[in-house]
GROMACS .gro file of C-alpha atoms in nm:
model
  354
    1MET     CA    1   4.572  12.541  -2.015
    2PRO     CA    2   4.869  12.775  -2.064
    3GLY     CA    3   5.103  12.870  -1.779
    4TYR     CA    4   5.109  13.202  -1.599
    5ASN     CA    5   5.330  13.419  -1.375
    6LEU     CA    6   5.217  13.621  -1.071
    7ALA     CA    7   5.439  13.870  -0.887
    8LEU     CA    8   5.390  14.118  -0.601
    9ASN     CA    9   5.658  14.366  -0.493
   10LEU     CA   10   5.628  14.594  -0.186
   11THR     CA   11   5.875  14.862  -0.076
   12GLN     CA   12   5.859  15.057   0.252
   13PRO     CA   13   6.113  15.338   0.300
   14VAL     CA   14   6.283  15.306   0.637
   15TYR     CA   15   6.529  15.593   0.631
   16ARG     CA   16   6.543  15.875   0.378
   17ARG     CA   17   6.689  16.193   0.522
   18ALA     CA   18   6.567  16.407   0.235
   19SER     CA   19   6.208  16.292   0.289
   20LEU     CA   20   6.224  16.369   0.661
   21ILE     CA   21   6.342  16.723   0.587
   22ALA     CA   22   6.064  16.759   0.329
   23ILE     CA   23   5.812  16.672   0.600
   24ASP     CA   24   5.953  16.947   0.822
   25GLN     CA   25   5.932  17.188   0.529
   26ALA     CA   26   5.569  17.094   0.474
   27GLU     CA   27   5.487  17.168   0.837
   28VAL     CA   28   5.651  17.511   0.809
   29ALA     CA   29   5.463  17.572   0.484
   30VAL     CA   30   5.135  17.499   0.666
   31GLU     CA   31   5.217  17.765   0.926
   32GLN     CA   32   5.308  18.003   0.645
   33ALA     CA   33   4.970  17.939   0.480
   34LYS     CA   34   4.791  18.016   0.807
   35LEU     CA   35   4.977  18.347   0.831
   36ALA     CA   36   4.888  18.423   0.470
   37LEU     CA   37   4.522  18.366   0.552
   38LEU     CA   38   4.538  18.599   0.851
   39ALA     CA   39   4.722  18.860   0.644
   40ALA     CA   40   4.459  18.837   0.370
   41GLU     CA   41   4.186  18.891   0.630
   42GLN     CA   42   4.366  19.195   0.769
   43ASP     CA   43   4.419  19.330   0.420
   44MET     CA   44   4.049  19.289   0.344
   45LEU     CA   45   3.954  19.468   0.666
   46MET     CA   46   4.194  19.749   0.581
   47ARG     CA   47   4.071  19.781   0.224
   48LEU     CA   48   3.707  19.784   0.326
   49THR     CA   49   3.742  20.031   0.611
   50THR     CA   50   3.965  20.258   0.400
   51ALA     CA   51   3.716  20.250   0.113
   52TYR     CA   52   3.431  20.323   0.354
   53LEU     CA   53   3.616  20.617   0.507
   54ASP     CA   54   3.699  20.743   0.158
   55VAL     CA   55   3.328  20.750   0.078
   56LEU     CA   56   3.251  20.941   0.397
   57ALA     CA   57   3.533  21.185   0.325
   58ALA     CA   58   3.414  21.233  -0.035
   59ARG     CA   59   3.058  21.290   0.083
   60ASP     CA   60   3.171  21.544   0.342
   61GLU     CA   61   3.378  21.717   0.075
   62ARG     CA   62   3.077  21.730  -0.156
   63ASP     CA   63   2.851  21.872   0.117
   64LEU     CA   64   3.119  22.123   0.210
   65ALA     CA   65   3.169  22.227  -0.151
   66GLU     CA   66   2.794  22.266  -0.194
   67ALA     CA   67   2.763  22.481   0.119
   68GLU     CA   68   3.059  22.694   0.009
   69HIS     CA   69   2.914  22.738  -0.339
   70ASN     CA   70   2.573  22.835  -0.201
   71ALA     CA   71   2.731  23.091   0.034
   72VAL     CA   72   2.947  23.240  -0.241
   73THR     CA   73   2.649  23.248  -0.480
   74ALA     CA   74   2.445  23.440  -0.224
   75GLN     CA   75   2.734  23.680  -0.178
   76LEU     CA   76   2.759  23.723  -0.557
   77GLN     CA   77   2.391  23.815  -0.573
   78GLN     CA   78   2.446  24.088  -0.315
   79ALA     CA   79   2.754  24.203  -0.504
   80GLN     CA   80   2.546  24.220  -0.823
   81ILE     CA   81   2.294  24.445  -0.656
   82ARG     CA   82   2.561  24.674  -0.518
   83PHE     CA   83   2.746  24.683  -0.848
   84ASN     CA   84   2.430  24.782  -1.033
   85SER     CA   85   2.376  25.055  -0.773
   86GLY     CA   86   2.730  25.184  -0.815
   87LEU     CA   87   2.829  25.087  -0.461
   88LEU     CA   88   3.077  24.820  -0.570
   89SER     CA   89   3.373  24.847  -0.803
   90LEU     CA   90   3.410  24.631  -1.113
   91ALA     CA   91   3.720  24.466  -0.969
   92ASP     CA   92   3.536  24.355  -0.655
   93TYR     CA   93   3.241  24.233  -0.861
   94ASN     CA   94   3.470  24.029  -1.088
   95GLU     CA   95   3.636  23.884  -0.779
   96SER     CA   96   3.295  23.756  -0.663
   97ARG     CA   97   3.222  23.606  -1.004
   98SER     CA   98   3.563  23.440  -1.014
   99LEU     CA   99   3.517  23.279  -0.675
  100GLU     CA  100   3.167  23.160  -0.767
  101ALA     CA  101   3.306  22.987  -1.076
  102LEU     CA  102   3.585  22.833  -0.870
  103THR     CA  103   3.348  22.694  -0.607
  104ARG     CA  104   3.116  22.562  -0.881
  105ALA     CA  105   3.406  22.374  -1.038
  106ARG     CA  106   3.505  22.239  -0.696
  107LEU     CA  107   3.150  22.115  -0.643
  108MET     CA  108   3.149  21.929  -0.975
  109LYS     CA  109   3.481  21.769  -0.888
  110ALA     CA  110   3.349  21.668  -0.545
  111ASP     CA  111   3.043  21.505  -0.705
  112PHE     CA  112   3.268  21.298  -0.932
  113GLN     CA  113   3.497  21.193  -0.646
  114TYR     CA  114   3.199  21.089  -0.433
  115GLU     CA  115   3.060  20.864  -0.706
  116ASP     CA  116   3.405  20.718  -0.768
  117ALA     CA  117   3.448  20.645  -0.396
  118ARG     CA  118   3.112  20.466  -0.390
  119LEU     CA  119   3.225  20.250  -0.680
  120GLY     CA  120   3.534  20.166  -0.475
  121VAL     CA  121   3.314  20.017  -0.203
  122LYS     CA  122   3.104  19.834  -0.463
  123GLU     CA  123   3.422  19.683  -0.607
  124ILE     CA  124   3.494  19.522  -0.270
  125VAL     CA  125   3.147  19.415  -0.149
  126GLY     CA  126   3.010  19.333  -0.493
  127GLN     CA  127   2.694  19.542  -0.475
  128GLU     CA  128   2.579  19.899  -0.462
  129VAL     CA  129   2.572  20.047  -0.113
  130GLU     CA  130   2.279  20.284  -0.095
  131SER     CA  131   2.329  20.446   0.245
  132LEU     CA  132   2.647  20.497   0.444
  133HIS     CA  133   2.636  20.623   0.800
  134GLY     CA  134   2.875  20.903   0.879
  135PHE     CA  135   2.970  21.059   1.210
  136ASN     CA  136   2.675  21.166   1.420
  137ALA     CA  137   2.901  21.373   1.644
  138ASP     CA  138   3.260  21.487   1.675
  139PHE     CA  139   3.510  21.269   1.857
  140ARG     CA  140   3.821  21.339   2.056
  141ALA     CA  141   4.131  21.187   1.903
  142ALA     CA  142   4.348  20.990   2.143
  143ALA     CA  143   4.724  20.959   2.109
  144PRO     CA  144   4.862  20.605   2.056
  145PHE     CA  145   4.939  20.409   2.371
  146PRO     CA  146   5.208  20.329   2.466
  147GLU     CA  147   5.346  20.668   2.371
  148ARG     CA  148   5.684  20.534   2.264
  149VAL     CA  149   5.748  20.454   1.902
  150ASP     CA  150   6.019  20.198   1.985
  151ARG     CA  151   5.760  19.988   2.170
  152TRP     CA  152   5.543  19.984   1.859
  153VAL     CA  153   5.839  19.902   1.638
  154GLY     CA  154   5.940  19.615   1.866
  155ALA     CA  155   5.586  19.474   1.863
  156ALA     CA  156   5.572  19.500   1.484
  157LEU     CA  157   5.904  19.320   1.438
  158ASP     CA  158   5.768  19.034   1.650
  159GLN     CA  159   5.406  19.019   1.532
  160ASN     CA  160   5.384  19.162   1.181
  161LEU     CA  161   5.228  18.889   0.967
  162ALA     CA  162   5.424  18.961   0.651
  163LEU     CA  163   5.746  18.957   0.851
  164GLN     CA  164   5.656  18.628   1.019
  165ALA     CA  165   5.573  18.474   0.681
  166GLN     CA  166   5.908  18.588   0.541
  167ARG     CA  167   6.090  18.436   0.838
  168LEU     CA  168   5.921  18.104   0.765
  169SER     CA  169   6.010  18.135   0.399
  170THR     CA  170   6.374  18.183   0.498
  171ASN     CA  171   6.351  17.879   0.723
  172ILE     CA  172   6.216  17.671   0.434
  173ALA     CA  173   6.500  17.792   0.212
  174ARG     CA  174   6.753  17.696   0.479
  175GLN     CA  175   6.599  17.350   0.514
  176GLU     CA  176   6.609  17.311   0.137
  177ILE     CA  177   6.989  17.319   0.147
  178GLY     CA  178   6.986  17.032   0.397
  179ARG     CA  179   6.737  16.839   0.186
  180ARG     CA  180   6.952  16.870  -0.123
  181ARG     CA  181   7.266  16.770   0.065
  182ALA     CA  182   7.082  16.468   0.203
  183GLU     CA  183   7.066  16.328  -0.149
  184HIS     CA  184   7.432  16.234  -0.097
  185LEU     CA  185   7.333  16.011   0.196
  186PRO     CA  186   7.238  15.642   0.175
  187THR     CA  187   6.873  15.539   0.184
  188VAL     CA  188   6.732  15.230   0.356
  189ASP     CA  189   6.420  15.050   0.232
  190LEU     CA  190   6.235  14.744   0.356
  191PHE     CA  191   6.117  14.530   0.067
  192ALA     CA  192   5.909  14.216   0.022
  193SER     CA  193   5.838  14.026  -0.296
  194ALA     CA  194   5.622  13.721  -0.364
  195GLY     CA  195   5.569  13.533  -0.690
  196GLN     CA  196   5.419  13.223  -0.839
  197GLN     CA  197   5.511  13.064  -1.169
  198VAL     CA  198   5.297  12.787  -1.321
  199SER     CA  199   5.404  12.597  -1.631
  200GLU     CA  200   5.200  12.329  -1.810
  201SER     CA  201   5.355  12.033  -1.986
  202THR     CA  202   5.616  12.110  -2.248
  203LEU     CA  203   5.826  11.915  -2.497
  204PHE     CA  204   6.077  11.854  -2.219
  205SER     CA  205   5.834  11.766  -1.939
  206ASP     CA  206   5.485  11.625  -1.934
  207THR     CA  207   5.407  11.734  -1.577
  208ARG     CA  208   5.275  12.066  -1.440
  209GLN     CA  209   5.539  12.274  -1.263
  210ASP     CA  210   5.458  12.521  -0.981
  211VAL     CA  211   5.729  12.753  -0.846
  212ASN     CA  212   5.654  12.978  -0.542
  213GLU     CA  213   5.895  13.250  -0.432
  214LEU     CA  214   5.898  13.476  -0.121
  215GLU     CA  215   6.171  13.723  -0.036
  216VAL     CA  216   6.191  13.980   0.249
  217GLY     CA  217   6.489  14.201   0.321
  218ILE     CA  218   6.643  14.544   0.365
  219ARG     CA  219   6.791  14.730   0.074
  220VAL     CA  220   7.056  14.999   0.122
  221ASN     CA  221   7.122  15.236  -0.167
  222VAL     CA  222   7.442  15.438  -0.156
  223PRO     CA  223   7.465  15.725  -0.408
  224ILE     CA  224   7.809  15.741  -0.560
  225TYR     CA  225   7.799  15.988  -0.845
  226SER     CA  226   7.510  16.168  -1.014
  227GLY     CA  227   7.701  16.377  -1.261
  228GLY     CA  228   7.722  16.681  -1.031
  229ARG     CA  229   7.345  16.724  -1.017
  230THR     CA  230   7.320  16.716  -0.638
  231ALA     CA  231   7.607  16.961  -0.590
  232SER     CA  232   7.447  17.197  -0.841
  233LEU     CA  233   7.113  17.182  -0.659
  234VAL     CA  234   7.287  17.258  -0.329
  235ARG     CA  235   7.445  17.571  -0.478
  236GLU     CA  236   7.108  17.675  -0.620
  237SER     CA  237   6.943  17.631  -0.278
  238ALA     CA  238   7.219  17.836  -0.114
  239ALA     CA  239   7.155  18.117  -0.362
  240ARG     CA  240   6.783  18.101  -0.287
  241LEU     CA  241   6.858  18.124   0.086
  242ASP     CA  242   7.072  18.432   0.025
  243ARG     CA  243   6.789  18.593  -0.168
  244SER     CA  244   6.540  18.502   0.104
  245ASN     CA  245   6.765  18.660   0.369
  246GLN     CA  246   6.782  18.979   0.165
  247GLU     CA  247   6.403  18.982   0.130
  248LEU     CA  248   6.373  18.929   0.506
  249GLU     CA  249   6.601  19.226   0.572
  250ARG     CA  250   6.400  19.437   0.330
  251GLU     CA  251   6.077  19.333   0.507
  252TYR     CA  252   6.232  19.434   0.842
  253ARG     CA  253   6.311  19.780   0.709
  254LYS     CA  254   5.973  19.816   0.540
  255THR     CA  255   5.787  19.720   0.857
  256GLU     CA  256   5.987  19.964   1.070
  257ARG     CA  257   5.928  20.245   0.821
  258ILE     CA  258   5.552  20.183   0.809
  259VAL     CA  259   5.526  20.173   1.189
  260ARG     CA  260   5.729  20.489   1.242
  261SER     CA  261   5.543  20.674   0.967
  262ALA     CA  262   5.199  20.567   1.093
  263TYR     CA  263   5.292  20.649   1.453
  264ALA     CA  264   5.425  20.994   1.361
  265SER     CA  265   5.121  21.065   1.145
  266LEU     CA  266   4.889  20.951   1.422
  267VAL     CA  267   5.055  21.174   1.680
  268SER     CA  268   5.060  21.463   1.435
  269SER     CA  269   4.696  21.426   1.333
  270THR     CA  270   4.591  21.400   1.699
  271ALA     CA  271   4.751  21.735   1.779
  272MET     CA  272   4.637  21.882   1.449
  273LEU     CA  273   4.271  21.794   1.511
  274ALA     CA  274   4.269  21.988   1.836
  275ALA     CA  275   4.431  22.291   1.670
  276LEU     CA  276   4.204  22.278   1.365
  277ARG     CA  277   3.895  22.250   1.584
  278GLU     CA  278   3.993  22.578   1.749
  279GLY     CA  279   4.079  22.725   1.411
  280ILE     CA  280   3.728  22.662   1.280
  281LEU     CA  281   3.578  22.851   1.574
  282ALA     CA  282   3.813  23.142   1.508
  283GLN     CA  283   3.723  23.146   1.139
  284GLU     CA  284   3.351  23.140   1.220
  285ILE     CA  285   3.392  23.451   1.436
  286ARG     CA  286   3.602  23.619   1.168
  287LEU     CA  287   3.345  23.542   0.896
  288ALA     CA  288   3.055  23.668   1.108
  289THR     CA  289   3.247  23.991   1.177
  290ARG     CA  290   3.321  24.045   0.808
  291LEU     CA  291   2.957  23.985   0.713
  292LYS     CA  292   2.836  24.242   0.964
  293GLY     CA  293   3.098  24.485   0.844
  294PHE     CA  294   2.991  24.430   0.483
  295GLU     CA  295   2.626  24.498   0.568
  296SER     CA  296   2.724  24.821   0.739
  297GLY     CA  297   2.956  24.923   0.455
  298VAL     CA  298   3.279  24.891   0.654
  299GLU     CA  299   3.409  24.573   0.486
  300THR     CA  300   3.444  24.517   0.114
  301SER     CA  301   3.314  24.223  -0.086
  302VAL     CA  302   3.669  24.099  -0.134
  303SER     CA  303   3.730  24.078   0.240
  304VAL     CA  304   3.406  23.882   0.287
  305LEU     CA  305   3.501  23.638   0.013
  306ASP     CA  306   3.843  23.599   0.171
  307ALA     CA  307   3.676  23.517   0.502
  308TYR     CA  308   3.456  23.258   0.330
  309GLN     CA  309   3.758  23.093   0.171
  310SER     CA  310   3.946  23.081   0.500
  311TYR     CA  311   3.646  22.941   0.686
  312TYR     CA  312   3.577  22.658   0.442
  313ALA     CA  313   3.948  22.585   0.406
  314ALA     CA  314   3.968  22.539   0.784
  315ARG     CA  315   3.669  22.305   0.778
  316ARG     CA  316   3.820  22.112   0.488
  317ASP     CA  317   4.154  22.075   0.668
  318PHE     CA  318   3.978  21.954   0.981
  319MET     CA  319   3.775  21.700   0.788
  320ASN     CA  320   4.081  21.561   0.609
  321ALA     CA  321   4.278  21.541   0.933
  322ARG     CA  322   3.995  21.350   1.100
  323TYR     CA  323   3.986  21.079   0.836
  324GLU     CA  324   4.365  21.073   0.818
  325TYR     CA  325   4.373  21.006   1.191
  326LEU     CA  326   4.136  20.710   1.159
  327LYS     CA  327   4.331  20.559   0.869
  328ASN     CA  328   4.663  20.597   1.049
  329ARG     CA  329   4.522  20.423   1.354
  330LEU     CA  330   4.419  20.124   1.144
  331THR     CA  331   4.750  20.124   0.956
  332LEU     CA  332   4.945  20.116   1.282
  333LYS     CA  333   4.744  19.820   1.410
  334GLN     CA  334   4.789  19.633   1.085
  335ALA     CA  335   5.164  19.695   1.097
  336VAL     CA  336   5.190  19.533   1.440
  337GLY     CA  337   4.967  19.245   1.329
  338SER     CA  338   4.684  19.324   1.572
  339LEU     CA  339   4.418  19.450   1.331
  340ALA     CA  340   4.099  19.251   1.388
  341ARG     CA  341   3.726  19.270   1.335
  342ASN     CA  342   3.672  19.431   1.674
  343ASP     CA  343   3.864  19.735   1.542
  344VAL     CA  344   3.599  19.771   1.273
  345ALA     CA  345   3.334  19.738   1.544
  346ASP     CA  346   3.505  20.018   1.741
  347LEU     CA  347   3.499  20.236   1.431
  348ASP     CA  348   3.130  20.159   1.389
  349LEU     CA  349   3.066  20.272   1.746
  350MET     CA  350   3.240  20.601   1.670
  351LEU     CA  351   3.011  20.650   1.373
  352GLU     CA  352   2.703  20.581   1.582
  353GLN     CA  353   2.790  20.787   1.888
  354LYS     CA  354   2.560  21.078   1.969
   0.00000   0.00000   0.00000
């Protein structure tokens, strides 16, 4: 029977500074991944609610364009009758025809935008949404609370998810410098080795020989020179930290700009909604007065068409300001890192209110 050799070597690291720092980096990376998950959820909520509001806005615009076109078409029919009777000038009649063509083109554009907005929702949810519930009643816009933009900015600088993630990224980059420098330090390992060597009879011995070995100890490795590799990696890590600090500063500025812009837009749209609501009432009275004057021969067709344009323009401005207010409210909450599913539920309640 031939001889054989058996060997078993075990090594257990006892002290490796670079590995300990890598463990700390891994823990920070886990926290960063959790923030990324929360940020992705907020982004999805924002995308979905924005797309939903875009569909509602496009549908309102289509309905408004259709109502405006129907009103202008009816006015054109009356202008046609008066023109044929010689009671209306050619210039006024052409003005009616021009506005009818303009409102017809606006209606076609509104139809296209509505279908495109519906496809935007389908892109997110993955299926066609047949019915979307709009506002059952008007709502009163509330100003942001607290009514101090610096409070919102302070909350955003503390809680914004993207900003928190960038802080952790900078922390990882700072730890990376320490990890690379730790490659200059000694490492300590506990090792154990066992072996068995069996030899059968040979030309020099006619007896079987068994040799058993067991060794346990601590091994200390001291790096002396690695060709400048470690020093080069330290410089590279320092450059990465500098870049991460610059990105952190840029994220600070970006967050502050978003918060201040959303806050100002929210305050502006809140005041604008109240003014536009009153403006619609004024335009309704003006339009009704012009229509009565036209029937009695006091007002011209051009003045009636002007009143129609002003009335529907006021309604269009009010509608856009309403959806702008809702989007700015969500944007402000996302900027401070507080956007959650209950905000979508609150929006749903606003849509369902009577």
